[in-house]
Every structure is written in structure tokens, then in C-alpha cells.
PDB file of C-alpha atoms in Angstrom:
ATOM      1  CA  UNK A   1      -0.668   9.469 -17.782  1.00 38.00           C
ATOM      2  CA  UNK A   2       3.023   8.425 -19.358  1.00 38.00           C
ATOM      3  CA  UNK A   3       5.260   7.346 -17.028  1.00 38.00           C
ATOM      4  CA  UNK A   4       8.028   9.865 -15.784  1.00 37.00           C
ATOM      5  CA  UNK A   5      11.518   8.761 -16.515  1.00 35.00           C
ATOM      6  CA  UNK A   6      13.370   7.147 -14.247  1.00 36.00           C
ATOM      7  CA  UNK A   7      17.287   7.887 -12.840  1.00 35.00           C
ATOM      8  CA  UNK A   8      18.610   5.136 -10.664  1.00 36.00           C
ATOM      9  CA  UNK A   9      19.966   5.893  -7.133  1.00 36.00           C
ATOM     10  CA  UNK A  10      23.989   6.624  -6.897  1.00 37.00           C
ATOM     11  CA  UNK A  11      24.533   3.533  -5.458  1.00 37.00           C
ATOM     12  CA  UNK A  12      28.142   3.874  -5.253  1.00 35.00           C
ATOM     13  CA  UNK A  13      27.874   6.867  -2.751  1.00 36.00           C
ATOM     14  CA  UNK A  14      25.778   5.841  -0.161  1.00 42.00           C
ATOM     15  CA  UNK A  15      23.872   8.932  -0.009  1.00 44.00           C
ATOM     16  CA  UNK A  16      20.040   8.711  -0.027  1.00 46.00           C
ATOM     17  CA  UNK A  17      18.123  10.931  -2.859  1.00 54.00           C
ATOM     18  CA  UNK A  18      16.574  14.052  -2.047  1.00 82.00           C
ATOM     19  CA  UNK A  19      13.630  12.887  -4.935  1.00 93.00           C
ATOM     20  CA  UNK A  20      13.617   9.077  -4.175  1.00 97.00           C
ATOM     21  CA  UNK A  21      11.497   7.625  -7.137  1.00 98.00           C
ATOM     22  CA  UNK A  22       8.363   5.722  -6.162  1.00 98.00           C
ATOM     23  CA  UNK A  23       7.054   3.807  -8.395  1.00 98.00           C
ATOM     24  CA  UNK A  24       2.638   3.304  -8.024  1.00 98.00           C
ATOM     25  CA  UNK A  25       1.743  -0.198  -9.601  1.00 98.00           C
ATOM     26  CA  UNK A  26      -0.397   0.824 -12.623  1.00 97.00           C
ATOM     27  CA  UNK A  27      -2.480  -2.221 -13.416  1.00 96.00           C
ATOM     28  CA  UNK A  28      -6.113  -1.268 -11.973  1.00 94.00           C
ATOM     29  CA  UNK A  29      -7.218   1.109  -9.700  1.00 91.00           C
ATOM     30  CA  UNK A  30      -6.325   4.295  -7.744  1.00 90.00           C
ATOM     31  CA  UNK A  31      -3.056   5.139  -9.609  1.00 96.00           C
ATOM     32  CA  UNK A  32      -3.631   8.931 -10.187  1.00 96.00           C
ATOM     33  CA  UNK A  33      -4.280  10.000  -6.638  1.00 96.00           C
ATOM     34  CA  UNK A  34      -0.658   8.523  -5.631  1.00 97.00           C
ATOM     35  CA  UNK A  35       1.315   9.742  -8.039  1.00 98.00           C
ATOM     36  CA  UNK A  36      -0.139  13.207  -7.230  1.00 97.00           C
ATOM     37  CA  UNK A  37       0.063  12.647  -3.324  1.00 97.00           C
ATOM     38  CA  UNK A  38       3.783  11.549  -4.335  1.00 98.00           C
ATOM     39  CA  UNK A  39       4.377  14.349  -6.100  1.00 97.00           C
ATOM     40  CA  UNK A  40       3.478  16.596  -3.279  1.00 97.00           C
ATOM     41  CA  UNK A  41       5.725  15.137  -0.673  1.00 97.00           C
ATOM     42  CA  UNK A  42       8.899  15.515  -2.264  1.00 96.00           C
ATOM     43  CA  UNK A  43       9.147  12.091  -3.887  1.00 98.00           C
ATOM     44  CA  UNK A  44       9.600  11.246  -8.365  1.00 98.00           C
ATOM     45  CA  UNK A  45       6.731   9.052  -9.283  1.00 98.00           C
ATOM     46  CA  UNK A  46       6.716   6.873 -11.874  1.00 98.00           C
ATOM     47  CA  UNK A  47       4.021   4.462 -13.069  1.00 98.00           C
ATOM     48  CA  UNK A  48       5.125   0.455 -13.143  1.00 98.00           C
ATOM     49  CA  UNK A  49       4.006  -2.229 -15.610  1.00 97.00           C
ATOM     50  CA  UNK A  50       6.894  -3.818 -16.189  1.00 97.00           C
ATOM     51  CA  UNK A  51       9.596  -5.573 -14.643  1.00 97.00           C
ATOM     52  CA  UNK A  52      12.351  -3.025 -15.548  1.00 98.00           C
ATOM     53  CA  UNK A  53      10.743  -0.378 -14.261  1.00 98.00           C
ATOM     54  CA  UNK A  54      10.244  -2.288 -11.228  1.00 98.00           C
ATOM     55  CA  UNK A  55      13.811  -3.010 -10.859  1.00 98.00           C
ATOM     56  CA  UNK A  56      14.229   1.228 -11.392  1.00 97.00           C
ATOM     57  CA  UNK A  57      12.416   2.711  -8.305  1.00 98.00           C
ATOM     58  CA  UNK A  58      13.301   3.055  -4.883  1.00 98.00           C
ATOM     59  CA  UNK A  59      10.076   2.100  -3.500  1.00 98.00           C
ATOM     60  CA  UNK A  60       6.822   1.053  -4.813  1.00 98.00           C
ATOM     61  CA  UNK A  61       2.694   1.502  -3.704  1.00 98.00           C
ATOM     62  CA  UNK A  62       0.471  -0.696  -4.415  1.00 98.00           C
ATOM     63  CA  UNK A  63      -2.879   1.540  -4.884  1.00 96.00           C
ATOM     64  CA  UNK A  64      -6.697   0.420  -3.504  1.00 92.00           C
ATOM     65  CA  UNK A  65      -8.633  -1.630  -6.657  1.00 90.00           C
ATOM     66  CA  UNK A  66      -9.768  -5.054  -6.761  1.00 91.00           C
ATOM     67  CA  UNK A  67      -6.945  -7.257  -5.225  1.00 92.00           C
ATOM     68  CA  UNK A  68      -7.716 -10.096  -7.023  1.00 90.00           C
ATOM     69  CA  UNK A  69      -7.503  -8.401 -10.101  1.00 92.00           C
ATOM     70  CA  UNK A  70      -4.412  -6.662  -9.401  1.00 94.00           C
ATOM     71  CA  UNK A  71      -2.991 -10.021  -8.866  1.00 93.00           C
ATOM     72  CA  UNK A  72      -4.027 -11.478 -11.998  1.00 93.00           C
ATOM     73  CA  UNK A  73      -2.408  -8.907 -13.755  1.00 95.00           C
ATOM     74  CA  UNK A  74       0.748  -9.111 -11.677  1.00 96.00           C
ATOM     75  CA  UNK A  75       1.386 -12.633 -13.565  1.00 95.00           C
ATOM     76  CA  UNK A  76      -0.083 -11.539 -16.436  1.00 95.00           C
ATOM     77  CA  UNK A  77       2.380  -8.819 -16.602  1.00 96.00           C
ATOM     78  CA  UNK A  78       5.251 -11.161 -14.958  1.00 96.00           C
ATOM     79  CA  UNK A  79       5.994  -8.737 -12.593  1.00 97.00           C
ATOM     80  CA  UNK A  80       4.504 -11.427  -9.084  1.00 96.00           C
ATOM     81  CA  UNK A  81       7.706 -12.903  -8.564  1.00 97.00           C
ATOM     82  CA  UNK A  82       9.766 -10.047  -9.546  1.00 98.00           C
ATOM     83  CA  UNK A  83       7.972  -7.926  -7.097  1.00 98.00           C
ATOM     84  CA  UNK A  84       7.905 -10.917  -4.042  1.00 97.00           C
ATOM     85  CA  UNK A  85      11.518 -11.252  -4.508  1.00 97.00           C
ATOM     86  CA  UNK A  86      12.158  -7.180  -4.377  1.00 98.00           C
ATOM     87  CA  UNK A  87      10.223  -7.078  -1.608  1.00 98.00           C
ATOM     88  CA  UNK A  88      12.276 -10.340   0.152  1.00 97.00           C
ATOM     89  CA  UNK A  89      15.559  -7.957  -0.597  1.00 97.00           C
ATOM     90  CA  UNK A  90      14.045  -4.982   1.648  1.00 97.00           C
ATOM     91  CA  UNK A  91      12.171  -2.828  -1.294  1.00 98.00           C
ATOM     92  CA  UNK A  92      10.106  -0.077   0.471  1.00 98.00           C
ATOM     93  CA  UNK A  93       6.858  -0.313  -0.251  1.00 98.00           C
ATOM     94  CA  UNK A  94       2.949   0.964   1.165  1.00 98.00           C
ATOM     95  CA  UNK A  95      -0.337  -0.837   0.241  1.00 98.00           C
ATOM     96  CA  UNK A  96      -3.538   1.346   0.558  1.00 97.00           C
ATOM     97  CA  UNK A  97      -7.132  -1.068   0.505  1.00 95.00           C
ATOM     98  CA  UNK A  98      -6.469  -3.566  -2.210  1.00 95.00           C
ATOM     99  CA  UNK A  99      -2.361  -3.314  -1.589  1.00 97.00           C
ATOM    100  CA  UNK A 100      -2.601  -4.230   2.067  1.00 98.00           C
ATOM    101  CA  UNK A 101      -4.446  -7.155   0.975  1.00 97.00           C
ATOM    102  CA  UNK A 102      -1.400  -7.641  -1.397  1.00 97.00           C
ATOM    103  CA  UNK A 103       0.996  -7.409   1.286  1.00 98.00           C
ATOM    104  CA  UNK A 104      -0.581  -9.873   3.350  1.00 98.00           C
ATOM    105  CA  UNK A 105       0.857 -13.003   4.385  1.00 97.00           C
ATOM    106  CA  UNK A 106      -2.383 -14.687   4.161  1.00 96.00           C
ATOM    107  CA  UNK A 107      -5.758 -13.141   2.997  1.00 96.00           C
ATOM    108  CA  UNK A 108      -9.323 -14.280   4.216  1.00 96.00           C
ATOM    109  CA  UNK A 109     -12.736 -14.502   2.721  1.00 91.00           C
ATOM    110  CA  UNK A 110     -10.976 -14.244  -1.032  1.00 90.00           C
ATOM    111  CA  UNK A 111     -10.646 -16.890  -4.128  1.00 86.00           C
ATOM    112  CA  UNK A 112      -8.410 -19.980  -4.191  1.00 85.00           C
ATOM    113  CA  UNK A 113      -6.652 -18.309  -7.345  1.00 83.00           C
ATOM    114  CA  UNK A 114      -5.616 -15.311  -5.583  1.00 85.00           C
ATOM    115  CA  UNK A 115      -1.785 -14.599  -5.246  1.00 90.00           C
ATOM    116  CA  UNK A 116      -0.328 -12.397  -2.518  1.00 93.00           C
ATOM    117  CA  UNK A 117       2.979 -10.962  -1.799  1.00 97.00           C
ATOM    118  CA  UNK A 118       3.730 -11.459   1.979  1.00 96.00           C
ATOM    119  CA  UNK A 119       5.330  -8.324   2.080  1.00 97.00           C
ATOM    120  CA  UNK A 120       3.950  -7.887   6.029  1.00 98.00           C
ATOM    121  CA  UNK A 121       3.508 -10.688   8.520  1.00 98.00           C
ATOM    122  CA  UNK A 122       0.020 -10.313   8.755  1.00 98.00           C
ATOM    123  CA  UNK A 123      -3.937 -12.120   8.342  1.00 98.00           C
ATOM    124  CA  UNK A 124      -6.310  -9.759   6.568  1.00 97.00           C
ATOM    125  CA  UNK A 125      -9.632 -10.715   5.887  1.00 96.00           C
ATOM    126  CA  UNK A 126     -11.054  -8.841   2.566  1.00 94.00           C
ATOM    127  CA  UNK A 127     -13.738  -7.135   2.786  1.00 91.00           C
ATOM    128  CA  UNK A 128     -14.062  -7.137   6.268  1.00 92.00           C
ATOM    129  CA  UNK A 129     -16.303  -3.881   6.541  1.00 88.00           C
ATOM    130  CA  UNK A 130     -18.776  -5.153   4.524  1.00 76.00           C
ATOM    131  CA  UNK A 131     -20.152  -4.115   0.784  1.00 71.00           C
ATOM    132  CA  UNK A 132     -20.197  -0.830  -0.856  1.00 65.00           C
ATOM    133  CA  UNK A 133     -22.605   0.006   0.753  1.00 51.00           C
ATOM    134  CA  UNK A 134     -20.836   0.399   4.124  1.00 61.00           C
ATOM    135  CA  UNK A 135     -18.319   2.444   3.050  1.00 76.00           C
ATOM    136  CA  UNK A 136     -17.593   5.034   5.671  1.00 85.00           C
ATOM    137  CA  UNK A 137     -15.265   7.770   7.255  1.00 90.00           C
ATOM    138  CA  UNK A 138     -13.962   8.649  10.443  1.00 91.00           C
ATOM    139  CA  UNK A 139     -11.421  10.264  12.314  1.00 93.00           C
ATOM    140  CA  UNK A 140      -8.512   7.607  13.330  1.00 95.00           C
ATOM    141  CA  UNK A 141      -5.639   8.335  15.460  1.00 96.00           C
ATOM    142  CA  UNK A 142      -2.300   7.215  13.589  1.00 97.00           C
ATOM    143  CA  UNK A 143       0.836   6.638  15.672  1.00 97.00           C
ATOM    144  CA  UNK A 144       3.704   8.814  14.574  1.00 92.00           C
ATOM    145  CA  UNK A 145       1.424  11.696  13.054  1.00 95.00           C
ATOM    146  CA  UNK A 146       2.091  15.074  14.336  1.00 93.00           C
ATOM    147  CA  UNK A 147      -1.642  16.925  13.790  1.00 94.00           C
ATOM    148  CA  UNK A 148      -4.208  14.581  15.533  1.00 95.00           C
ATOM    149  CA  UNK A 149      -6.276  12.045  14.006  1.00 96.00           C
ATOM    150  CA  UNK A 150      -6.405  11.527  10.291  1.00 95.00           C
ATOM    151  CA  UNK A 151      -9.204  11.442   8.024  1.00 93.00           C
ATOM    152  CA  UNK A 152      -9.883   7.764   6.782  1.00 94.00           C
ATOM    153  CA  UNK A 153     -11.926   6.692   4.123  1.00 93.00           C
ATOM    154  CA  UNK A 154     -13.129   2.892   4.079  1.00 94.00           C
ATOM    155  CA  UNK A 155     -14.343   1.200   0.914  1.00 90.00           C
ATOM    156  CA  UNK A 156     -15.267  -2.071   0.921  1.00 90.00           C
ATOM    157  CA  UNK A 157     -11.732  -1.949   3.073  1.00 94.00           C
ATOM    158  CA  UNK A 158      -9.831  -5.019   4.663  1.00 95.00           C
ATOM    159  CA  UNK A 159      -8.929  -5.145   8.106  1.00 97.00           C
ATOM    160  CA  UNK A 160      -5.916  -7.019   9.792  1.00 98.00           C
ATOM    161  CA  UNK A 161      -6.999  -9.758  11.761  1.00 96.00           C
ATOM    162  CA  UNK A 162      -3.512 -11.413  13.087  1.00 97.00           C
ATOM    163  CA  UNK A 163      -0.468  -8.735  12.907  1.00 98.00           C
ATOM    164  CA  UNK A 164       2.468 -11.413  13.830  1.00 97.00           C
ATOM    165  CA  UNK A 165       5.563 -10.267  15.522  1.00 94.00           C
ATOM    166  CA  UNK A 166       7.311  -7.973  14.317  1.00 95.00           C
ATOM    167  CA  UNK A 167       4.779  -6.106  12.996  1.00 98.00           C
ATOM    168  CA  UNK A 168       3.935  -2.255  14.487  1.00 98.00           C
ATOM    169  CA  UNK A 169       0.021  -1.398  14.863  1.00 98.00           C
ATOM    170  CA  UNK A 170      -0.153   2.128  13.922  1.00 98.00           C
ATOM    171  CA  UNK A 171      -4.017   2.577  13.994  1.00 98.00           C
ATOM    172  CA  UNK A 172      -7.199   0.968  15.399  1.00 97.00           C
ATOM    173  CA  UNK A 173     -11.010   1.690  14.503  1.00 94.00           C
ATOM    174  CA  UNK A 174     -11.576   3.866  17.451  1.00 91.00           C
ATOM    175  CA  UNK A 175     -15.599   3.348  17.945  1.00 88.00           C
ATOM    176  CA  UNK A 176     -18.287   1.626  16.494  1.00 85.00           C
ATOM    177  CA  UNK A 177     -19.030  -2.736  15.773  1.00 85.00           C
ATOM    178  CA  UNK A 178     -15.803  -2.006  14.536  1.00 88.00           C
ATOM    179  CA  UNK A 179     -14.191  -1.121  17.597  1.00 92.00           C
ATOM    180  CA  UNK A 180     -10.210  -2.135  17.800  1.00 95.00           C
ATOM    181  CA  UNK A 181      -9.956  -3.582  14.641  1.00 96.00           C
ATOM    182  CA  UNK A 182      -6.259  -3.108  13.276  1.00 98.00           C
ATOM    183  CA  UNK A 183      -6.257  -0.813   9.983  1.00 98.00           C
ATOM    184  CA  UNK A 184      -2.780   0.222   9.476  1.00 98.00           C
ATOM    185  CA  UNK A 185       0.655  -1.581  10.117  1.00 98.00           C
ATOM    186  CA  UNK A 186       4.441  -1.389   9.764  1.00 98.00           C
ATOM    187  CA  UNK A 187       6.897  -3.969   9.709  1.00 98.00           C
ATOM    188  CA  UNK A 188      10.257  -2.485   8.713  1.00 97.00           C
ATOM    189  CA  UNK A 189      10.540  -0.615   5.692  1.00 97.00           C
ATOM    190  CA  UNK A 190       6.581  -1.857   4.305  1.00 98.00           C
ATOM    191  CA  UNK A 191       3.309   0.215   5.404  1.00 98.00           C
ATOM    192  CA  UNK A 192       0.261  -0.958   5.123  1.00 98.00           C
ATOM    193  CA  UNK A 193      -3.236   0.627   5.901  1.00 98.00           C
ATOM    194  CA  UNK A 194      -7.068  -0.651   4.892  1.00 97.00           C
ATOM    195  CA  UNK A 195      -8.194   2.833   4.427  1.00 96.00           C
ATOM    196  CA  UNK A 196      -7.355   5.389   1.409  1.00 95.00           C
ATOM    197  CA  UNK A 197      -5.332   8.361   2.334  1.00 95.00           C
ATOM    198  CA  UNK A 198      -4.819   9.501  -1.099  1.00 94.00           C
ATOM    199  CA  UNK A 199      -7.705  10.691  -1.738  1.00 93.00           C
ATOM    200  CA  UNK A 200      -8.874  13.070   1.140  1.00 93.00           C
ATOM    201  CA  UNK A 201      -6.100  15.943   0.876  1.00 92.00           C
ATOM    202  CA  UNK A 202      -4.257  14.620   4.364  1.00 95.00           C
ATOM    203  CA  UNK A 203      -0.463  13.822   2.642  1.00 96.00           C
ATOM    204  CA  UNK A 204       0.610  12.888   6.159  1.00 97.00           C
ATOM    205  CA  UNK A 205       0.747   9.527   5.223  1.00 98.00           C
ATOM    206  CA  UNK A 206       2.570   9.850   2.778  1.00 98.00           C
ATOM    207  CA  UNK A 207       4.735  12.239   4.261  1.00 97.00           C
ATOM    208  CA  UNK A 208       5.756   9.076   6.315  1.00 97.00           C
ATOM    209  CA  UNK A 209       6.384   6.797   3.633  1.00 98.00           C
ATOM    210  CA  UNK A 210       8.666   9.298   1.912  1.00 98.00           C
ATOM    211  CA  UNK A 211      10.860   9.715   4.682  1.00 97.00           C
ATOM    212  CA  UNK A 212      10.685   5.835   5.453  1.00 97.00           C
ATOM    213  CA  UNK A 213      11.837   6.015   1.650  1.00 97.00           C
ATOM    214  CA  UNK A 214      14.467   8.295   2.324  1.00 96.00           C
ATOM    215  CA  UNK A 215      16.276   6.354   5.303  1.00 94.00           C
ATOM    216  CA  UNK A 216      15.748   3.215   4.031  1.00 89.00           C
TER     217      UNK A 216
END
């Protein structure tokens, strides 16, 4: 998929844009099913590899993959400190899986060489739910959805272990050896959840990250 082109905000006006661009972080993983969930809720995506088209969007998502991947390309590409100092100025951004880890103030249970953003002020231990193998769904209530519980899908998914203060708790697993474990989070303009909303149909997450987008 080429990237789509990018026009920067009108700064100079105040206004916020009716399309804000979003840029997805295109290095490994998920990237597709954002830019189409994107797409549907009003937003421009554009794919980012580099540091000027990090410096172009609006807002960025970091998509599920392998997070310590991901964040060997992010210095391979140059784009770490670029993106940890965007994010330090108040860039809008939502981690699904893998990106939550990336947002994380301190990850768990991952190697020595692995960088993270601290986008969110938050402990997440990876791959908290177990292997593959445990992957599962289930119906989560999300505070600030209209429409009743979403649909989550856990793979190999993170959960938060310490959400410091500051930081909103906008979903809980409901049941199971699982039970109150924190799986999605806000802390000002950055979203954050351990499950994968992009790829069950449900845009209601990202219906809220648009408009977070939007009145940012």
C-alpha cells in the first residue's frame, strides 16, 4: 500500500480538520486493518517510515506486531526519538497489542534491548495472557462507548499491571483467571488498549480516537 499524501494542518487558524491525518507506523504488523478502520471514521491515513512523515500527521497508531521488533526498527529507521519527543509535545496517538506495550512507561517479562516510548504512565507486562495458544475473545465493557460491550480480540495480548495517576481505566477483563485485569487506558490525548479492535468490524474505537484527534 503507498502512502497517501499528506497536507499539514492550518496552523495559523486554529481550526481543527474535518479529515485529521493519522498516520499508522508501518514497520511490522497490523498496518492494513488501521488504515482501513481510519478510513472509515472520517480520518486521512497515511503510512509512516520516516521521520518527515512523522513530523506531517496529526496523530499516529502504533498497530499490534511484535513490540520488540517494532522497536528495533524504530532506531533502525531513526524515527525512536523523533517519535518520544512528539509524543513529550502532546502528539495524539493509540497503541493496539504491541503499541500499548510501546506506550508503556515500563514493560515486563520482555528483553533488556527493548526500547519503549512512555507515551502513558503505565506497567505492562507482555504477554501477560499467555502464548498463542490462549488467544481468546470476549465481550468487554468500554467506558465512553455508546452500544454496550465491545468485541475484543486477545493475541498473545499485554495487560496493564500499574496504571499511575493520571491515567483513565477504560476497560477491565470482566470474568475469567483474568478477572479485573486493566486492558485499555487513557491518559490525555494517548489511548491505549491490549486487545485488537481493528480487526473485528466494531470502529467504535476508533470512532473515539478520531474525535480525541479532532479536539486535541
Amino acid at each position: 500500500m503507498n502512502a497517501t499524501s499528506v497536507t499539514a494542518p492550518a496552523a495559523d487558524t486554529g481550526q481543527t480538520p474535518s479529515r485529521p491525518v493519522i498516520g499508522v507506523l508501518a514497520l511490522q504488523g497490523d498496518v492494513r486493518e488501521h488504515v482501513a478502520a481510519l478510513a472509515s471514521c472520517g480520518a486521512e491515513p497515511v503510512l509512516v517510515r520516516r521521520e518527515s512523515e512523522l513530523a506531517a500527521v496529526d496523530a499516529l497508531v502504533l498497530p499490534g506486531g511484535e513490540s520488540t521488533a517494532i522497536s528495533k526498527l524504530l532506531a533502525a529507521f531513526e524515527l525512536l526519538e523523533p517519535l518520544r519527543a512528539r509524543l513529550r509535545d502532546g502528539l495524539p496517538a493509540f497503541g493496539s497489542c504491541a503499541g500499548m506495550i510501546l506506550l508503556a512507561s515500563e514493560v515486563l517479562d520482555t528483553r533488556p534491548d527493548a526500547e519503549h516510548l512512555s507515551g502513558i504512565d503505565m506497567t505492562v507486562r507482555r504477554n501477560a495472557f499467555g502464548r498463542q495458544v490462549d488467544s481468546f475473545e470476549t465481550d468487554l465493557p468500554f467506558a465512553g462507548l455508546p452500544g454496550g460491550p465491545v468485541r475484543a480480540v486477545f493475541i498473545r495480548a499485554p495487560w496493564v499491571e500499574r496504571a499511575g495517576e493520571g491515567v483513565e481505566v477504560l476497560a477491565t477483563v470482566p470474568d475469567g483467571p483474568a478477572a479485573g485485569r486493566i486492558v485499555a487506558v487513557r491518559q490525555g490525548n494517548v489511548l491505549a488498549t491490549s486487545f485488537h479492535p481493528e480487526v473485528t468490524g466494531d470502529l467504535r474505537v476508533h470512532r473515539m480516537f478520531v474525535e480525541m484527534v479532532r479536539s486535541a
